[in-house]
mmCIF file of C-alpha atoms in Angstrom:
data_model
loop_
_atom_site.group_PDB
_atom_site.id
_atom_site.type_symbol
_atom_site.label_atom_id
_atom_site.label_comp_id
_atom_site.label_asym_id
_atom_site.label_seq_id
_atom_site.Cartn_x
_atom_site.Cartn_y
_atom_site.Cartn_z
ATOM 1 C CA MET A 1 -59.193 86.502 -31.154
ATOM 2 C CA ASN A 2 -56.639 85.517 -28.565
ATOM 3 C CA ARG A 3 -53.187 87.211 -28.578
ATOM 4 C CA ASP A 4 -50.053 85.222 -27.882
ATOM 5 C CA PRO A 5 -48.789 86.695 -24.467
ATOM 6 C CA PHE A 6 -45.285 85.656 -25.418
ATOM 7 C CA SER A 7 -45.354 87.531 -28.646
ATOM 8 C CA THR A 8 -46.909 90.708 -26.899
ATOM 9 C CA LEU A 9 -44.032 90.470 -24.307
ATOM 10 C CA SER A 10 -41.323 90.045 -27.033
ATOM 11 C CA ARG A 11 -42.598 93.135 -28.865
ATOM 12 C CA PHE A 12 -42.590 95.012 -25.530
ATOM 13 C CA LEU A 13 -39.105 94.049 -24.681
ATOM 14 C CA ALA A 14 -37.854 94.734 -28.283
ATOM 15 C CA ALA A 15 -39.372 98.189 -28.107
ATOM 16 C CA THR A 16 -37.824 98.864 -24.697
ATOM 17 C CA LEU A 17 -34.529 97.700 -25.987
ATOM 18 C CA PHE A 18 -34.801 99.954 -28.975
ATOM 19 C CA LEU A 19 -35.464 103.018 -26.896
ATOM 20 C CA LEU A 20 -32.649 102.194 -24.495
ATOM 21 C CA LEU A 21 -30.189 101.900 -27.466
ATOM 22 C CA LEU A 22 -31.531 105.146 -28.956
ATOM 23 C CA SER A 23 -31.110 106.915 -25.691
ATOM 24 C CA ALA A 24 -27.503 105.602 -25.366
ATOM 25 C CA ALA A 25 -26.788 106.717 -28.930
ATOM 26 C CA ASN A 26 -28.052 110.035 -28.225
ATOM 27 C CA ASN A 27 -26.068 110.569 -25.115
ATOM 28 C CA ALA A 28 -22.993 109.394 -26.785
ATOM 29 C CA MET A 29 -23.591 111.833 -29.676
ATOM 30 C CA ALA A 30 -24.130 114.581 -27.176
ATOM 31 C CA ALA A 31 -20.919 113.808 -25.233
ATOM 32 C CA ASP A 32 -19.102 114.227 -28.553
ATOM 33 C CA MET A 33 -20.665 117.673 -28.951
ATOM 34 C CA VAL A 34 -19.150 119.139 -25.671
ATOM 35 C CA ASP A 35 -15.583 119.052 -24.448
ATOM 36 C CA ILE A 36 -14.825 119.642 -20.828
ATOM 37 C CA GLU A 37 -11.091 120.303 -20.061
ATOM 38 C CA CYS A 38 -10.080 120.097 -16.300
ATOM 39 C CA PRO A 39 -7.288 118.600 -14.173
ATOM 40 C CA ASP A 40 -7.400 114.939 -13.330
ATOM 41 C CA GLU A 41 -7.457 115.745 -9.510
ATOM 42 C CA VAL A 42 -7.966 118.960 -7.432
ATOM 43 C CA GLY A 43 -6.264 119.770 -4.128
ATOM 44 C CA ILE A 44 -8.113 120.888 -1.055
ATOM 45 C CA GLY A 45 -8.160 124.804 -1.087
ATOM 46 C CA GLN A 46 -6.633 124.968 -4.610
ATOM 47 C CA PRO A 47 -8.056 126.712 -7.648
ATOM 48 C CA PHE A 48 -8.255 124.976 -10.926
ATOM 49 C CA PHE A 49 -9.295 125.844 -14.453
ATOM 50 C CA VAL A 50 -12.336 124.486 -16.373
ATOM 51 C CA LYS A 51 -12.859 125.134 -20.057
ATOM 52 C CA ILE A 52 -16.119 124.002 -21.778
ATOM 53 C CA SER A 53 -16.226 124.145 -25.511
ATOM 54 C CA SER A 54 -18.472 123.055 -28.335
ATOM 55 C CA ARG A 55 -19.028 123.402 -32.120
ATOM 56 C CA TYR A 56 -22.614 124.377 -31.285
ATOM 57 C CA PRO A 57 -23.873 127.341 -29.277
ATOM 58 C CA LEU A 58 -23.898 126.510 -25.580
ATOM 59 C CA ASP A 59 -27.434 127.928 -24.629
ATOM 60 C CA ASP A 60 -28.256 128.295 -20.976
ATOM 61 C CA LEU A 61 -24.904 126.885 -19.791
ATOM 62 C CA THR A 62 -24.885 125.919 -16.221
ATOM 63 C CA VAL A 63 -22.028 124.498 -14.214
ATOM 64 C CA LYS A 64 -22.517 122.712 -10.666
ATOM 65 C CA TRP A 65 -19.642 122.074 -8.452
ATOM 66 C CA ARG A 66 -19.721 121.088 -4.648
ATOM 67 C CA GLY A 67 -23.387 121.973 -4.344
ATOM 68 C CA LYS A 68 -23.244 125.367 -5.877
ATOM 69 C CA THR A 69 -24.462 126.614 -9.347
ATOM 70 C CA LEU A 70 -22.786 128.924 -11.791
ATOM 71 C CA LYS A 71 -24.017 130.258 -15.049
ATOM 72 C CA PRO A 72 -20.706 131.402 -16.870
ATOM 73 C CA GLN A 73 -20.488 133.562 -19.767
ATOM 74 C CA VAL A 74 -20.150 131.853 -23.210
ATOM 75 C CA GLU A 75 -18.026 133.281 -25.856
ATOM 76 C CA GLY A 76 -17.235 132.550 -29.577
ATOM 77 C CA GLU A 77 -18.864 132.183 -32.864
ATOM 78 C CA ASP A 78 -18.691 130.394 -36.217
ATOM 79 C CA TYR A 79 -18.780 126.681 -34.803
ATOM 80 C CA TYR A 80 -16.449 127.328 -31.833
ATOM 81 C CA TYR A 81 -18.182 128.379 -28.534
ATOM 82 C CA HIS A 82 -16.462 128.164 -25.117
ATOM 83 C CA SER A 83 -16.581 129.211 -21.482
ATOM 84 C CA THR A 84 -13.596 129.546 -19.145
ATOM 85 C CA LEU A 85 -13.915 129.695 -15.441
ATOM 86 C CA ILE A 86 -11.932 128.964 -12.306
ATOM 87 C CA LEU A 87 -13.300 126.845 -9.628
ATOM 88 C CA GLY A 88 -11.842 125.473 -6.308
ATOM 89 C CA THR A 89 -12.402 123.691 -3.145
ATOM 90 C CA ASP A 90 -12.369 125.604 0.221
ATOM 91 C CA LEU A 91 -10.245 124.542 3.252
ATOM 92 C CA ARG A 92 -13.332 122.784 4.780
ATOM 93 C CA ALA A 93 -13.529 120.328 1.916
ATOM 94 C CA ASP A 94 -12.928 116.625 2.677
ATOM 95 C CA ALA A 95 -10.676 114.377 0.586
ATOM 96 C CA GLY A 96 -12.571 112.066 -1.564
ATOM 97 C CA GLU A 97 -14.507 112.756 -4.784
ATOM 98 C CA ASP A 98 -16.839 115.289 -6.162
ATOM 99 C CA THR A 99 -18.682 115.613 -9.467
ATOM 100 C CA LEU A 100 -18.512 118.476 -11.943
ATOM 101 C CA GLU A 101 -21.845 118.708 -13.671
ATOM 102 C CA VAL A 102 -22.275 120.590 -16.849
ATOM 103 C CA SER A 103 -25.644 121.314 -18.639
ATOM 104 C CA ALA A 104 -26.606 123.221 -21.756
ATOM 105 C CA VAL A 105 -29.270 123.436 -24.373
ATOM 106 C CA LEU A 106 -27.835 122.030 -27.730
ATOM 107 C CA TRP A 107 -29.853 122.030 -30.885
ATOM 108 C CA GLY A 108 -32.903 122.928 -28.684
ATOM 109 C CA HIS A 109 -32.316 119.898 -26.543
ATOM 110 C CA PHE A 110 -31.358 119.908 -22.899
ATOM 111 C CA ARG A 111 -28.157 117.931 -22.262
ATOM 112 C CA LYS A 112 -26.145 117.022 -19.166
ATOM 113 C CA PHE A 113 -22.568 116.007 -18.795
ATOM 114 C CA SER A 114 -20.430 115.220 -15.721
ATOM 115 C CA LYS A 115 -16.831 114.405 -14.695
ATOM 116 C CA THR A 116 -15.871 112.940 -11.328
ATOM 117 C CA LEU A 117 -12.797 114.619 -9.830
ATOM 118 C CA PRO A 118 -10.776 113.173 -6.961
ATOM 119 C CA ILE A 119 -10.171 115.804 -4.075
ATOM 120 C CA VAL A 120 -6.686 115.345 -2.578
ATOM 121 C CA PRO A 121 -5.218 116.515 0.597
ATOM 122 C CA VAL A 122 -2.797 119.425 0.678
ATOM 123 C CA LYS A 123 -0.150 120.026 3.383
ATOM 124 C CA TYR A 124 -0.550 123.489 5.067
ATOM 125 C CA GLN A 125 1.889 124.835 7.783
ATOM 126 C CA SER A 126 0.920 126.456 11.175
ATOM 127 C CA GLU A 127 1.683 130.023 12.442
ATOM 128 C CA THR A 128 1.772 131.640 15.972
ATOM 129 C CA LEU A 129 0.959 135.359 16.246
ATOM 130 C CA SER A 130 0.384 137.897 19.079
ATOM 131 C CA VAL A 131 -2.363 140.431 18.668
ATOM 132 C CA PRO A 132 -4.406 142.760 21.034
ATOM 133 C CA PRO A 133 -6.805 140.521 23.108
ATOM 134 C CA LYS A 134 -9.971 142.258 21.694
ATOM 135 C CA MET A 135 -9.005 140.877 18.226
ATOM 136 C CA VAL A 136 -9.065 137.315 19.542
ATOM 137 C CA THR A 137 -12.117 137.586 21.809
ATOM 138 C CA PRO A 138 -14.110 140.735 20.643
ATOM 139 C CA PRO A 139 -15.796 142.693 23.158
ATOM 140 C CA GLN A 140 -19.637 142.279 23.610
ATOM 141 C CA GLU A 141 -20.389 145.733 22.217
ATOM 142 C CA VAL A 142 -18.794 144.900 18.735
ATOM 143 C CA LEU A 143 -20.496 141.372 18.198
ATOM 144 C CA ASP A 144 -23.589 143.027 16.440
ATOM 145 C CA ARG A 145 -21.160 144.986 14.176
ATOM 146 C CA ILE A 146 -19.260 141.710 13.418
ATOM 147 C CA ALA A 147 -22.521 139.816 12.613
ATOM 148 C CA LYS A 148 -23.720 142.595 10.194
ATOM 149 C CA GLU A 149 -20.379 142.662 8.477
ATOM 150 C CA LYS A 150 -20.569 138.881 7.942
ATOM 151 C CA GLU A 151 -23.863 139.262 6.346
ATOM 152 C CA LEU A 152 -22.610 142.023 3.983
ATOM 153 C CA ILE A 153 -19.612 139.727 3.100
ATOM 154 C CA LYS A 154 -22.037 136.691 2.500
ATOM 155 C CA ALA A 155 -24.017 138.754 0.127
ATOM 156 C CA ALA A 156 -20.933 139.984 -1.833
ATOM 157 C CA LEU A 157 -19.518 136.603 -2.138
ATOM 158 C CA ALA A 158 -22.906 135.420 -3.773
ATOM 159 C CA THR A 159 -22.446 137.853 -6.620
ATOM 160 C CA GLN A 160 -22.442 136.373 -10.102
ATOM 161 C CA SER A 161 -22.013 138.798 -12.757
ATOM 162 C CA PRO A 162 -23.130 137.737 -16.377
ATOM 163 C CA GLU A 163 -19.711 138.492 -17.753
ATOM 164 C CA ARG A 164 -16.106 137.289 -17.415
ATOM 165 C CA TYR A 165 -13.888 140.337 -16.753
ATOM 166 C CA TRP A 166 -10.729 138.535 -15.906
ATOM 167 C CA THR A 167 -8.035 137.555 -18.489
ATOM 168 C CA LEU A 168 -4.604 135.963 -18.198
ATOM 169 C CA PRO A 169 -2.158 136.682 -16.796
ATOM 170 C CA PHE A 170 -3.257 137.893 -13.447
ATOM 171 C CA SER A 171 -1.419 140.800 -11.867
ATOM 172 C CA ARG A 172 0.434 140.826 -8.610
ATOM 173 C CA PRO A 173 -1.384 142.992 -5.973
ATOM 174 C CA THR A 174 1.878 144.725 -4.742
ATOM 175 C CA LYS A 175 5.452 144.621 -5.177
ATOM 176 C CA GLY A 176 6.200 143.138 -1.662
ATOM 177 C CA ILE A 177 7.279 139.476 -1.042
ATOM 178 C CA MET A 178 4.886 136.963 -0.006
ATOM 179 C CA LEU A 179 4.706 136.377 3.739
ATOM 180 C CA SER A 180 1.912 134.299 5.548
ATOM 181 C CA ARG A 181 0.760 131.707 3.067
ATOM 182 C CA PHE A 182 -2.894 130.465 2.484
ATOM 183 C CA GLY A 183 -4.157 127.709 4.702
ATOM 184 C CA LEU A 184 -1.963 128.182 7.648
ATOM 185 C CA TYR A 185 -3.212 126.765 10.976
ATOM 186 C CA ARG A 186 -3.149 129.956 13.068
ATOM 187 C CA VAL A 187 -2.597 130.446 16.770
ATOM 188 C CA PHE A 188 -3.439 133.886 18.186
ATOM 189 C CA ASN A 189 -2.128 134.599 21.707
ATOM 190 C CA GLY A 190 -1.844 130.800 22.429
ATOM 191 C CA GLU A 191 -5.396 130.166 21.198
ATOM 192 C CA ALA A 192 -6.045 128.186 18.049
ATOM 193 C CA LYS A 193 -8.313 130.036 15.747
ATOM 194 C CA ARG A 194 -9.511 129.847 12.090
ATOM 195 C CA ARG A 195 -7.162 128.851 9.222
ATOM 196 C CA HIS A 196 -5.606 131.682 7.102
ATOM 197 C CA THR A 197 -7.869 132.169 4.177
ATOM 198 C CA GLY A 198 -5.645 134.530 2.277
ATOM 199 C CA LEU A 199 -2.105 135.362 1.169
ATOM 200 C CA ASP A 200 -0.201 138.136 2.949
ATOM 201 C CA PHE A 201 2.320 140.454 1.155
ATOM 202 C CA ARG A 202 4.904 142.600 2.701
ATOM 203 C CA ALA A 203 3.674 146.270 1.999
ATOM 204 C CA TRP A 204 4.832 149.041 4.201
ATOM 205 C CA LYS A 205 2.144 151.649 5.263
ATOM 206 C CA GLY A 206 1.284 153.805 2.042
ATOM 207 C CA THR A 207 2.483 151.219 -0.457
ATOM 208 C CA PRO A 208 0.160 151.112 -3.676
ATOM 209 C CA LEU A 209 -2.023 147.997 -4.066
ATOM 210 C CA TYR A 210 -3.318 146.828 -7.228
ATOM 211 C CA SER A 211 -6.313 144.899 -8.487
ATOM 212 C CA ILE A 212 -5.325 141.303 -9.674
ATOM 213 C CA ALA A 213 -7.686 141.551 -12.645
ATOM 214 C CA ALA A 214 -10.304 143.716 -14.253
ATOM 215 C CA GLY A 215 -13.674 143.890 -12.446
ATOM 216 C CA SER A 216 -16.227 145.799 -10.593
ATOM 217 C CA VAL A 217 -15.945 147.029 -7.049
ATOM 218 C CA ILE A 218 -18.930 145.467 -5.206
ATOM 219 C CA LEU A 219 -18.211 146.285 -1.586
ATOM 220 C CA THR A 220 -16.070 148.551 0.474
ATOM 221 C CA GLY A 221 -15.801 149.683 4.012
ATOM 222 C CA HIS A 222 -14.034 149.539 7.436
ATOM 223 C CA PHE A 223 -14.552 145.986 8.921
ATOM 224 C CA TYR A 224 -13.621 144.785 12.367
ATOM 225 C CA PHE A 225 -11.250 142.140 11.462
ATOM 226 C CA ALA A 226 -10.452 143.193 7.774
ATOM 227 C CA GLY A 227 -10.029 146.822 8.449
ATOM 228 C CA ASN A 228 -10.317 148.994 5.349
ATOM 229 C CA CYS A 229 -11.109 146.600 2.560
ATOM 230 C CA ALA A 230 -12.395 146.208 -0.884
ATOM 231 C CA PHE A 231 -14.235 143.197 -2.712
ATOM 232 C CA ILE A 232 -13.865 143.078 -6.524
ATOM 233 C CA ASP A 233 -16.089 140.910 -8.830
ATOM 234 C CA HIS A 234 -13.954 139.617 -11.689
ATOM 235 C CA GLY A 235 -16.959 137.780 -13.358
ATOM 236 C CA ASN A 236 -17.842 134.106 -13.661
ATOM 237 C CA GLY A 237 -17.965 133.849 -9.987
ATOM 238 C CA LEU A 238 -14.387 135.035 -9.142
ATOM 239 C CA ILE A 239 -14.064 137.682 -6.509
ATOM 240 C CA SER A 240 -10.959 139.059 -4.821
ATOM 241 C CA LEU A 241 -10.655 140.847 -1.412
ATOM 242 C CA TYR A 242 -7.952 143.254 -0.261
ATOM 243 C CA CYS A 243 -7.673 144.004 3.460
ATOM 244 C CA HIS A 244 -6.017 146.184 6.131
ATOM 245 C CA MET A 245 -5.620 149.314 3.795
ATOM 246 C CA SER A 246 -4.733 152.760 5.250
ATOM 247 C CA LYS A 247 -6.650 154.397 2.465
ATOM 248 C CA LEU A 248 -9.127 153.261 -0.237
ATOM 249 C CA LYS A 249 -8.732 154.613 -3.834
ATOM 250 C CA VAL A 250 -11.923 153.050 -5.198
ATOM 251 C CA LYS A 251 -15.627 153.041 -4.247
ATOM 252 C CA GLU A 252 -18.447 150.635 -4.801
ATOM 253 C CA GLY A 253 -19.622 150.707 -8.392
ATOM 254 C CA ASP A 254 -16.251 151.542 -9.896
ATOM 255 C CA PHE A 255 -14.853 149.347 -12.590
ATOM 256 C CA VAL A 256 -11.125 148.774 -12.335
ATOM 257 C CA GLN A 257 -8.537 147.282 -14.767
ATOM 258 C CA ALA A 258 -5.864 144.700 -13.962
ATOM 259 C CA GLY A 259 -3.032 146.402 -12.174
ATOM 260 C CA GLN A 260 -4.981 149.551 -11.305
ATOM 261 C CA THR A 261 -4.312 151.153 -7.825
ATOM 262 C CA ILE A 262 -7.255 150.419 -5.570
ATOM 263 C CA GLY A 263 -5.786 151.640 -2.298
ATOM 264 C CA LEU A 264 -2.706 152.123 -0.038
ATOM 265 C CA SER A 265 -1.417 149.554 2.448
ATOM 266 C CA GLY A 266 -2.042 149.932 6.107
ATOM 267 C CA ALA A 267 -2.461 148.269 9.453
ATOM 268 C CA THR A 268 -6.183 148.422 10.037
ATOM 269 C CA GLY A 269 -8.275 145.658 11.518
ATOM 270 C CA ARG A 270 -6.626 142.551 13.040
ATOM 271 C CA VAL A 271 -2.963 142.791 12.114
ATOM 272 C CA THR A 272 0.572 142.596 13.665
ATOM 273 C CA GLY A 273 1.831 145.367 11.264
ATOM 274 C CA ALA A 274 1.151 146.934 7.982
ATOM 275 C CA HIS A 275 0.780 144.500 5.090
ATOM 276 C CA LEU A 276 -1.696 143.447 2.426
ATOM 277 C CA HIS A 277 -3.983 140.389 2.942
ATOM 278 C CA LEU A 278 -5.359 139.148 -0.292
ATOM 279 C CA SER A 279 -8.198 136.590 -0.346
ATOM 280 C CA VAL A 280 -9.781 135.015 -3.538
ATOM 281 C CA PHE A 281 -13.214 133.339 -3.836
ATOM 282 C CA ALA A 282 -14.396 131.112 -6.681
ATOM 283 C CA ASN A 283 -18.203 130.603 -6.658
ATOM 284 C CA GLY A 284 -18.133 131.329 -2.875
ATOM 285 C CA GLU A 285 -15.315 128.830 -2.149
ATOM 286 C CA VAL A 286 -12.191 130.503 -0.588
ATOM 287 C CA ILE A 287 -9.102 129.410 -2.600
ATOM 288 C CA ASP A 288 -5.348 129.849 -2.567
ATOM 289 C CA PRO A 289 -4.443 133.227 -4.354
ATOM 290 C CA GLU A 290 -0.749 132.262 -4.832
ATOM 291 C CA PRO A 291 -1.288 130.013 -8.022
ATOM 292 C CA LEU A 292 -3.221 132.986 -9.572
ATOM 293 C CA VAL A 293 -0.872 135.766 -9.003
ATOM 294 C CA ASP A 294 2.098 133.371 -9.899
ATOM 295 C CA ASN A 295 -0.025 132.275 -12.920
ATOM 296 C CA ARG A 296 0.551 128.558 -12.503
ATOM 297 C CA ILE A 297 -3.137 127.417 -11.848
ATOM 298 C CA ASP A 298 -3.720 123.720 -12.246
ATOM 299 C CA GLY A 299 -5.137 123.033 -15.740
ATOM 300 C CA MET A 300 -4.081 126.503 -16.776
ATOM 301 C CA ILE A 301 -5.536 127.189 -20.191
ATOM 302 C CA GLN A 302 -3.971 129.988 -22.338
#
């Protein structure tokens, strides 16, 4: 018996259309199952909040931003589950667009969601400083040391603890006023160098310095440029760095609370005088600490 080829094609097209409509319906239903709160746009070098929430358990939650993956902690129960994290774009980011990707297992099914976020320019100032020549062009005998320190820092910044330790509000790291701001184009001894990847505070030698949030001390030491410093992991990919201390009051493995003394201000490393340099990293991206310590982060979620 001969089959009508047109009838067979019609059935095939109808079945394909049905599957496409079913897939679209499932995707629409899944989109309604998860809410992603974040700003409409993000500034280069600036931090921003992301909150992911659902009536259903967010199993195996994964967030991807700027080519990096983060598996944040999920909190909640009784039909309200959520995860709050801080992301950002570092100073090397280009203006344009990037996609925030979120995936999770809902009702035993893997689901993906995404939001496209414009990345907009931010105006940063410049600064001219005078430091010892060896701090601009390090002598040959310390280059191996600097390379080893870079590897230690790289490993520390890749830390992703399974818990979120930070809570709002963030604490100020010292009582002194803010000096050199984040993002400055810096000129040392007449030579243009790297951007300023932190926020400086006035802190005379011996001034107590405090952790901006609860967290685990993951790296300490005396570094060529940073001097006596401490890295603290606050969870969900957020890490803070405190530089140039005269004395450390914590050691690797210690767990500290927000506002706890972690050291005393000093003038170790590349400095022009005693002060605190605070850097903050979100999933490895260096971000402006000022909105954090002032508690005015874009998209702030209480």
